[in-house]
mmCIF file with all atom_site columns, C-alpha atoms and ligand atoms in Angstrom:
data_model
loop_
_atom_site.group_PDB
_atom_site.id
_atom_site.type_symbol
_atom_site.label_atom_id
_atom_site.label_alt_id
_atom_site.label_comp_id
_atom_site.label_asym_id
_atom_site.label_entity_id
_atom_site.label_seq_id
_atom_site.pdbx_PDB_ins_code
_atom_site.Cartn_x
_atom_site.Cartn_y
_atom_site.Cartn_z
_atom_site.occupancy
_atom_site.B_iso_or_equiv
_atom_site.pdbx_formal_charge
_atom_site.auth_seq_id
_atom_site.auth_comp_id
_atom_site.auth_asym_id
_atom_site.auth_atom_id
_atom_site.pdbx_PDB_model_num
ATOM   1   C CA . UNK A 1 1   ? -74.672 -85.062  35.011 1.00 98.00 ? 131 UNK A CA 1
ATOM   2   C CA . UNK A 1 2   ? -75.146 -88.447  36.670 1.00 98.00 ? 132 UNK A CA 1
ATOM   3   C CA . UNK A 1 3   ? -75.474 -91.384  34.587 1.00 98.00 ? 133 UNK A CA 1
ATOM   4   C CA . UNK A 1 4   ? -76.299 -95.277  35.429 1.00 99.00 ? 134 UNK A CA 1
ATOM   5   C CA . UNK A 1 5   ? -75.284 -98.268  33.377 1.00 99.00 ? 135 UNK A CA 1
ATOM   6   C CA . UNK A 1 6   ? -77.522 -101.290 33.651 1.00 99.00 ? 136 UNK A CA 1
ATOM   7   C CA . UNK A 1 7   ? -76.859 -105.236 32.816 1.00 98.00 ? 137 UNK A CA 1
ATOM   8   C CA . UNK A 1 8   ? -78.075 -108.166 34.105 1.00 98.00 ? 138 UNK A CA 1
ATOM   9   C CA . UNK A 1 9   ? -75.561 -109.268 36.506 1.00 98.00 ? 139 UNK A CA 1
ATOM   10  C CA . UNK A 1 10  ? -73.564 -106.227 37.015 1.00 98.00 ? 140 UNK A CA 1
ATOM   11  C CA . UNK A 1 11  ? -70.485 -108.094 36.656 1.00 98.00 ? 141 UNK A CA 1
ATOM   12  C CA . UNK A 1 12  ? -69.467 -108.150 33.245 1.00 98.00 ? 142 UNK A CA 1
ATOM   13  C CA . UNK A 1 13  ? -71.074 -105.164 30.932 1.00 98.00 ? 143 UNK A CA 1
ATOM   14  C CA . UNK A 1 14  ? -72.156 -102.514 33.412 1.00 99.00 ? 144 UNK A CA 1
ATOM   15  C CA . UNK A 1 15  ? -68.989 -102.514 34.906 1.00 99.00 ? 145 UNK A CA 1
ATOM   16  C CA . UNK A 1 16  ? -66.791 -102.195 31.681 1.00 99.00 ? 146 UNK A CA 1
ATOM   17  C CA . UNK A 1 17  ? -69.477 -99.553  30.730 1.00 99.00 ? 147 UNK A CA 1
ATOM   18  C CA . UNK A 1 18  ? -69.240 -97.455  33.942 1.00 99.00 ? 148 UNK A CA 1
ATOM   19  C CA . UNK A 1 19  ? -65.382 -97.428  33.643 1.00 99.00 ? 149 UNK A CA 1
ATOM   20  C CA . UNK A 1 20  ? -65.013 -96.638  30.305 1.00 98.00 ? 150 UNK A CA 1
ATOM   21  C CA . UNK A 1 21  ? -67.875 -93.632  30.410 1.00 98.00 ? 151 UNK A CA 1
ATOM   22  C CA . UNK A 1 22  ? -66.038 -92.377  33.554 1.00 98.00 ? 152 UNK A CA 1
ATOM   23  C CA . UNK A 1 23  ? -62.945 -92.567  31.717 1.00 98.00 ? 153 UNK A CA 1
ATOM   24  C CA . UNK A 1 24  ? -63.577 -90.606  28.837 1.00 98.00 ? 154 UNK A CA 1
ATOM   25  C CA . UNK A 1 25  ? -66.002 -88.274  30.961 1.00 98.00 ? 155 UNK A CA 1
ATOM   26  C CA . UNK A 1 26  ? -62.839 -87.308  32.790 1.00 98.00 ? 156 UNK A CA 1
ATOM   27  C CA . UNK A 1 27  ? -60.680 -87.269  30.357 1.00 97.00 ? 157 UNK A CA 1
ATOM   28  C CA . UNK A 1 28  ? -63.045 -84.726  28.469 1.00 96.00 ? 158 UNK A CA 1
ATOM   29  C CA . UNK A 1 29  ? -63.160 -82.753  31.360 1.00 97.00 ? 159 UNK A CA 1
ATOM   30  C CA . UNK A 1 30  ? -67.062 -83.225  31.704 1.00 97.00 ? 160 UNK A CA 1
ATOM   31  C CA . UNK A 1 31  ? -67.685 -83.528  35.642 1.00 98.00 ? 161 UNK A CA 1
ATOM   32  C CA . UNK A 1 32  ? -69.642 -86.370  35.036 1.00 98.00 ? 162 UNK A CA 1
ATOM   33  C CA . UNK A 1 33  ? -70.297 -88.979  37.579 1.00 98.00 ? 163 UNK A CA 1
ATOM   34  C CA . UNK A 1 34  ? -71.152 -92.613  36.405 1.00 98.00 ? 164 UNK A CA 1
ATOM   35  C CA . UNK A 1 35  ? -72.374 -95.516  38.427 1.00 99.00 ? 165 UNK A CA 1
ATOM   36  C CA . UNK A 1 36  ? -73.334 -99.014  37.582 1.00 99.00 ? 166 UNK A CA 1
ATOM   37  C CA . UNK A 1 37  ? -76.411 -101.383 38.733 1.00 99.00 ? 167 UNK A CA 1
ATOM   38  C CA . UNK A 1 38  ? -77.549 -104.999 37.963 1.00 98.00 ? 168 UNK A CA 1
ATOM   39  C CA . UNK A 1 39  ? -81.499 -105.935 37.494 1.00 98.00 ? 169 UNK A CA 1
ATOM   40  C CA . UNK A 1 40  ? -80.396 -109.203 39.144 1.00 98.00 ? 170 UNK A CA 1
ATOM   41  C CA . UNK A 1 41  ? -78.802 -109.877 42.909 1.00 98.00 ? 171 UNK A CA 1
ATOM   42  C CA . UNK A 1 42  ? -77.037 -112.723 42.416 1.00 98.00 ? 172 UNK A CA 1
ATOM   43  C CA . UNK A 1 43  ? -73.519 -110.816 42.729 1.00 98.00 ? 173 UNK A CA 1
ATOM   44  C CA . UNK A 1 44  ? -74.252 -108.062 45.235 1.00 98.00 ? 174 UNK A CA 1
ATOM   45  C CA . UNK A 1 45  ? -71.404 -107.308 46.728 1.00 98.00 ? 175 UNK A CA 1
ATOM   46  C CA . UNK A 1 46  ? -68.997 -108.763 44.099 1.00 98.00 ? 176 UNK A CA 1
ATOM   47  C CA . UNK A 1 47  ? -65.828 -107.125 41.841 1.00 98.00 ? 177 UNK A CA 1
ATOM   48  C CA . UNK A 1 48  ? -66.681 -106.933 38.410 1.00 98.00 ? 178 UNK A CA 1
ATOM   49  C CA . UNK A 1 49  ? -65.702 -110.461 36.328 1.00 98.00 ? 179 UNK A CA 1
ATOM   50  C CA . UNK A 1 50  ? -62.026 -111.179 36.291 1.00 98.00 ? 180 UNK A CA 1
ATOM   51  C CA . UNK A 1 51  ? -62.220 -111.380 32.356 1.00 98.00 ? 181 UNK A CA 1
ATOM   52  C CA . UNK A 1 52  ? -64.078 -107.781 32.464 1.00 98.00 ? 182 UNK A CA 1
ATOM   53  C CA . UNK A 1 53  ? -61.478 -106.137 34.985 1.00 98.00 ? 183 UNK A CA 1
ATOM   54  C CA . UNK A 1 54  ? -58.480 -107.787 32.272 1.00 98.00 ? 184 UNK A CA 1
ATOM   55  C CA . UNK A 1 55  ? -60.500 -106.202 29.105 1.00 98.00 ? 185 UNK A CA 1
ATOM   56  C CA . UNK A 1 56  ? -60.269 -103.008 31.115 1.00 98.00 ? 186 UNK A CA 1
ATOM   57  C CA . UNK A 1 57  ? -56.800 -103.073 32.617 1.00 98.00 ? 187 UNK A CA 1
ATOM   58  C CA . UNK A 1 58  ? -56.154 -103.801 28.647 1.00 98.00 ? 188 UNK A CA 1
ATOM   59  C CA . UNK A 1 59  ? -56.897 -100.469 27.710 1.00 98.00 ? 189 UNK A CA 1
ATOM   60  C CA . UNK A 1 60  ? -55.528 -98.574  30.850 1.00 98.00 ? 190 UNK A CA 1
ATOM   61  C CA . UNK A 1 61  ? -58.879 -98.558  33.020 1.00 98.00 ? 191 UNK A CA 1
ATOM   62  C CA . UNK A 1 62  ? -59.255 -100.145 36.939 1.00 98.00 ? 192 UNK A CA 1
ATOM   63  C CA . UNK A 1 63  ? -62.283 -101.168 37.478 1.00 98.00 ? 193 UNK A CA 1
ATOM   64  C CA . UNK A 1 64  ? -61.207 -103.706 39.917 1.00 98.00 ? 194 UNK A CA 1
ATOM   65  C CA . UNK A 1 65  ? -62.697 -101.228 42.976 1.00 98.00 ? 195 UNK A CA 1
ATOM   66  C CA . UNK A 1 66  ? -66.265 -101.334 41.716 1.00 98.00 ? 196 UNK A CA 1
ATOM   67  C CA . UNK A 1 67  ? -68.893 -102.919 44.481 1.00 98.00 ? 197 UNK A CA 1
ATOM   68  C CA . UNK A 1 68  ? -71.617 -105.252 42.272 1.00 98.00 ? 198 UNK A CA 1
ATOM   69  C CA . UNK A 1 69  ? -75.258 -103.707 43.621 1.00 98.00 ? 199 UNK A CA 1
ATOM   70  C CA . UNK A 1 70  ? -78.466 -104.402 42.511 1.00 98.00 ? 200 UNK A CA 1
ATOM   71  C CA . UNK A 1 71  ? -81.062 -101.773 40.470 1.00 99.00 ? 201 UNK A CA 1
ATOM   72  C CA . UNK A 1 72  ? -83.647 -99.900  42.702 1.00 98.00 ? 202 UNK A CA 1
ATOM   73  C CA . UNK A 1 73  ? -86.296 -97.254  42.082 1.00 98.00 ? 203 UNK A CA 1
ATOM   74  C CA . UNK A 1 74  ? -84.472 -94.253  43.692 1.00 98.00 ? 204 UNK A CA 1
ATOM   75  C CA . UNK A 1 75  ? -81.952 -94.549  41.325 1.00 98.00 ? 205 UNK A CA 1
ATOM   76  C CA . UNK A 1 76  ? -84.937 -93.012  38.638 1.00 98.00 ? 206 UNK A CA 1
ATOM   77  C CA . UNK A 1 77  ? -84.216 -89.875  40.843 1.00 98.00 ? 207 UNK A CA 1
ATOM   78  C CA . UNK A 1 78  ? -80.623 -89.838  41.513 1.00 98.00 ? 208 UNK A CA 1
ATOM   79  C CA . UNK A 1 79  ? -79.504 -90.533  37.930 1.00 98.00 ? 209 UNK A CA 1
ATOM   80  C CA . UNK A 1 80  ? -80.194 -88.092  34.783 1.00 98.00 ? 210 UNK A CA 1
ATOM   81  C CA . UNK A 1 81  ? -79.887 -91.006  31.995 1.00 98.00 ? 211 UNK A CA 1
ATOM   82  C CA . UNK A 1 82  ? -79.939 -94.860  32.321 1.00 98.00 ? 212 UNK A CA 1
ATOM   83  C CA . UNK A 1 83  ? -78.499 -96.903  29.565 1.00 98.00 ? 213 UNK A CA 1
ATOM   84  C CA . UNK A 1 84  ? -78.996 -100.696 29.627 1.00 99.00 ? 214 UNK A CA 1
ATOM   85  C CA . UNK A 1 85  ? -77.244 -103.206 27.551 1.00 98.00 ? 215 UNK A CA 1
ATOM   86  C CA . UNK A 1 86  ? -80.064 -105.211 26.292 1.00 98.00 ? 216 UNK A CA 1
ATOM   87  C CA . UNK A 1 87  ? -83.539 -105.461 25.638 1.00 98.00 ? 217 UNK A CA 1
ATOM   88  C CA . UNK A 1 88  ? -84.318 -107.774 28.324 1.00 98.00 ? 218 UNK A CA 1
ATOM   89  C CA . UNK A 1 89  ? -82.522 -105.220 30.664 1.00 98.00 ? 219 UNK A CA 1
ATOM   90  C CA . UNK A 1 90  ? -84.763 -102.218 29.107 1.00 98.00 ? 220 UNK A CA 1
ATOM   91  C CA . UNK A 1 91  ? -87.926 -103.958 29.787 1.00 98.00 ? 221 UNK A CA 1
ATOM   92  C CA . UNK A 1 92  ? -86.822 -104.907 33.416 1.00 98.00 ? 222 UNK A CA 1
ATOM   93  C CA . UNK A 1 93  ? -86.104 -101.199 34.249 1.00 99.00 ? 223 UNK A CA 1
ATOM   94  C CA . UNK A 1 94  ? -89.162 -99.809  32.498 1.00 98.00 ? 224 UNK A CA 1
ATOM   95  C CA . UNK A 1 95  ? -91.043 -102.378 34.446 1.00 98.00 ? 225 UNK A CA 1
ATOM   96  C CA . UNK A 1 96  ? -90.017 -100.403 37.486 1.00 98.00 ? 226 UNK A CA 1
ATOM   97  C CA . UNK A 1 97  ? -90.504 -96.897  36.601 1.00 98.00 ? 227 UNK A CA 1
ATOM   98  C CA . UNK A 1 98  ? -93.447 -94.769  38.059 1.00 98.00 ? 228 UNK A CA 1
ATOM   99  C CA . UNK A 1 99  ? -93.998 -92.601  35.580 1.00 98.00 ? 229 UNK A CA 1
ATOM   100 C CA . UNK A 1 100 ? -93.098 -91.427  32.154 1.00 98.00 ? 230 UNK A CA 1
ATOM   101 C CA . UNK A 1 101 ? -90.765 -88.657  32.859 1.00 98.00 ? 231 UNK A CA 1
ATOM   102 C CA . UNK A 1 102 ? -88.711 -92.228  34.858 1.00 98.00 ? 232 UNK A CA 1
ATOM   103 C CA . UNK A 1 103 ? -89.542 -94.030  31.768 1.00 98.00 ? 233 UNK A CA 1
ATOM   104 C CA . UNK A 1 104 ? -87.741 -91.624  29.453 1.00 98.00 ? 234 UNK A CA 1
ATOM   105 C CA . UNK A 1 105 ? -84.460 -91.565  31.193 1.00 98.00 ? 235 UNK A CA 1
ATOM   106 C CA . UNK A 1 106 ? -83.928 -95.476  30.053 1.00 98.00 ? 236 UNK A CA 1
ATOM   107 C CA . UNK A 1 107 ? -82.044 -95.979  26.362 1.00 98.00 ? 237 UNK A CA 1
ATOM   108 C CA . UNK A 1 108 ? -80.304 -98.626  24.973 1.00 98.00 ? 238 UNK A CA 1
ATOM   109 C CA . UNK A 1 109 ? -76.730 -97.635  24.999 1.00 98.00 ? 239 UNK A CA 1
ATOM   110 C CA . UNK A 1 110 ? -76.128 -98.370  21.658 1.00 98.00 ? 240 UNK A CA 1
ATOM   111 C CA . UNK A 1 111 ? -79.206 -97.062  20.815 1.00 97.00 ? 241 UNK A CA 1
ATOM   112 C CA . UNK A 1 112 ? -80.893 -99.413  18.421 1.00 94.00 ? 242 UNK A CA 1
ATOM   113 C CA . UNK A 1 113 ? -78.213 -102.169 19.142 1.00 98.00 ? 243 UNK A CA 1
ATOM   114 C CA . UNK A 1 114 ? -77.384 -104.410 22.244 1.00 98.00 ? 244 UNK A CA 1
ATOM   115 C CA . UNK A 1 115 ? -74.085 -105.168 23.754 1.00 98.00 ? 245 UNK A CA 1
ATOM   116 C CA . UNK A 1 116 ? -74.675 -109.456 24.036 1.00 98.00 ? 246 UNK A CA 1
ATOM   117 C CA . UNK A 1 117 ? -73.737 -111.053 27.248 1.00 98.00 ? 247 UNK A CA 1
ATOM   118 C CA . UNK A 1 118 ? -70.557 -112.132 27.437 1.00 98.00 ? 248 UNK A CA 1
ATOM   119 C CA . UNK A 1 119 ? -70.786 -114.338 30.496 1.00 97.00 ? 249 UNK A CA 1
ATOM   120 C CA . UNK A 1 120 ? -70.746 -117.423 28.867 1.00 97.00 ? 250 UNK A CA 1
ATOM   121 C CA . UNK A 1 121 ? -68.026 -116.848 25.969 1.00 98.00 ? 251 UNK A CA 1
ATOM   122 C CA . UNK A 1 122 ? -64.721 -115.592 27.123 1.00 98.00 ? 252 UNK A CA 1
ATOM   123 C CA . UNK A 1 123 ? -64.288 -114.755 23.371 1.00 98.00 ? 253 UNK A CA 1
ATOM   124 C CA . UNK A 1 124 ? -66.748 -112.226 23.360 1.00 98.00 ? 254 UNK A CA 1
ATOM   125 C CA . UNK A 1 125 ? -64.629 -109.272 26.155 1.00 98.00 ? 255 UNK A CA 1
ATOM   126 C CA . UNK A 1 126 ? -62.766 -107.695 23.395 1.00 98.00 ? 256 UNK A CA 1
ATOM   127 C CA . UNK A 1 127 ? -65.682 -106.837 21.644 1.00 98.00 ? 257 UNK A CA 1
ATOM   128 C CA . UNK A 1 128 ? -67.721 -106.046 24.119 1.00 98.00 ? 258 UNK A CA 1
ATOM   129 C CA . UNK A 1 129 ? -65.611 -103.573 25.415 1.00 98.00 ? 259 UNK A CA 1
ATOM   130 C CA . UNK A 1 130 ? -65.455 -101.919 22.005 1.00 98.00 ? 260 UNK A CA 1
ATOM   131 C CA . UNK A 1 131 ? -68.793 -101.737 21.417 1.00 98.00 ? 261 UNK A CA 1
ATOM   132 C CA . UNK A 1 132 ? -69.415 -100.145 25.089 1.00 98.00 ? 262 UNK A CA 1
ATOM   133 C CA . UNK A 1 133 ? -66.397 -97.391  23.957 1.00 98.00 ? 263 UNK A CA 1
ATOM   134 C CA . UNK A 1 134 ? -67.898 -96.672  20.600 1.00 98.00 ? 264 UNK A CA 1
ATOM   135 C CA . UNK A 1 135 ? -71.173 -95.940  22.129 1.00 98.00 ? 265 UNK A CA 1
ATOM   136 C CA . UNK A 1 136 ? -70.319 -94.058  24.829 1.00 98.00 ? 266 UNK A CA 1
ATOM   137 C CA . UNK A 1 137 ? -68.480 -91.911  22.410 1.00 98.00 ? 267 UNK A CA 1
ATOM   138 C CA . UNK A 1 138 ? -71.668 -91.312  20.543 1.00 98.00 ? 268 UNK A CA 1
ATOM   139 C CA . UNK A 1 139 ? -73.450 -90.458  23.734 1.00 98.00 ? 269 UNK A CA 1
ATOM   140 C CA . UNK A 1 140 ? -70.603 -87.802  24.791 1.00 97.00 ? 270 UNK A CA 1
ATOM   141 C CA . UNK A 1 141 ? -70.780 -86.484  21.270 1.00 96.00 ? 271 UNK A CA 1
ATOM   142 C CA . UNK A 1 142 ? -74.361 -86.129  21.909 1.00 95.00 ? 272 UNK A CA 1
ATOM   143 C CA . UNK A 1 143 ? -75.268 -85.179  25.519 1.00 93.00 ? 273 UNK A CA 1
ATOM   144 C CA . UNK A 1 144 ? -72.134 -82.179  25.956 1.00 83.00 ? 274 UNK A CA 1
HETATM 145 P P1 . 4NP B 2 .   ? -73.660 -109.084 32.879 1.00 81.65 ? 227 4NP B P1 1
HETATM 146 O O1 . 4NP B 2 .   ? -73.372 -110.641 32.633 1.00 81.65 ? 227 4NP B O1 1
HETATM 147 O O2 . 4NP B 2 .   ? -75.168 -108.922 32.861 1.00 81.65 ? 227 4NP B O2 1
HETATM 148 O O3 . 4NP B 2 .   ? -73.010 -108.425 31.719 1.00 81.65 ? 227 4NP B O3 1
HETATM 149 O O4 . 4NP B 2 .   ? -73.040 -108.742 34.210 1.00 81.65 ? 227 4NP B O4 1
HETATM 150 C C1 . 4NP B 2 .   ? -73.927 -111.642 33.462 1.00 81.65 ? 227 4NP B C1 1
HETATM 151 C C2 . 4NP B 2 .   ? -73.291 -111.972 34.637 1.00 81.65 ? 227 4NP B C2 1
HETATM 152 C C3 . 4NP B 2 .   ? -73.813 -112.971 35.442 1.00 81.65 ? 227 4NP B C3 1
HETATM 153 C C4 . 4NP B 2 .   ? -74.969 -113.616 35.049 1.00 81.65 ? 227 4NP B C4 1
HETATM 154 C C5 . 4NP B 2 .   ? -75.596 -113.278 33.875 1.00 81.65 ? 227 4NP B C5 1
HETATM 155 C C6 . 4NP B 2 .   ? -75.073 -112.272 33.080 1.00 81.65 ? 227 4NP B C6 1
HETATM 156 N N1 . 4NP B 2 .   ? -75.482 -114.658 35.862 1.00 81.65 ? 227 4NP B N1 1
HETATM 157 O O5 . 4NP B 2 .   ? -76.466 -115.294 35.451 1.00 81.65 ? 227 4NP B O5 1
HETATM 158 O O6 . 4NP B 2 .   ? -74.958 -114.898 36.967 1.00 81.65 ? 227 4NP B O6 1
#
């Protein structure tokens, strides 16, 4: 199974959310490989925020390795599910996809919920990265 996780900047949420679905993929023995994407290229070729990469190394996850790239239409083929964070970052992807069978590999990861941007509110890591955990719990419990 490959799954993408898809923010805005690819910085802050994506990041967190492709550790942390790694992590417990792994650690559940699923084989699962998880990559990350932005909709926007203003970091390409950037680590992950330094307040993301501390919320991580919190909890016992590195994601101080991961290589900021930008969202492109191959990655409807490569990747079996895309979750985005928000709903600005659902209607950019669907924007891009070619057809519906693209179209129906993009959820919300929270499903009816968004993860908010924590760029501008240091305050707002913690959570984040619980929110990301508890719903990619929910979509373990769900998709194995
Ligand atoms: P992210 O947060 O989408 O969770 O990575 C952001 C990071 C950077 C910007 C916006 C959101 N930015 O405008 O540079």
């Amino acid at each position: 199974m490959k799954i993408l996780m898809v923010c805005l900047g690819n910085i802050c949420r994506s990041p967190l959310a492709e550790g942390i679905m790694q992590h417990l993929a792994d650690e559940n023995g699923l084989g699962w490989d998880v990559d990350s994407a932005g909709t926007g290229r203003w970091h390409i070729g950037e680590a992950p925020d330094r307040r993301s990469i501390r919320a991580a190394r919190n909890h016992g996850i590195d994601i101080s390795k991961q290589v900021c790239r930008q969202f492109k239409r191959t990655d409807f083929d490569e990747f079996d599910h895309i979750f985005v964070m928000d709903r600005n970052n659902l209607s950019d992807v669907l924007d891009m996809a070619r057809n519906e069978e693209q179209a129906a590999k993009v959820k919300l990861l929270l499903g009816d919920k968004v993860v908010p941007d924590p760029y501008y509110d240091d305050s707002l890591f913690e959570p984040v990265f619980e929110l990301i955990e508890n719903g990619c719990k929910d979509i373990i419990k769900g998709l194995r």
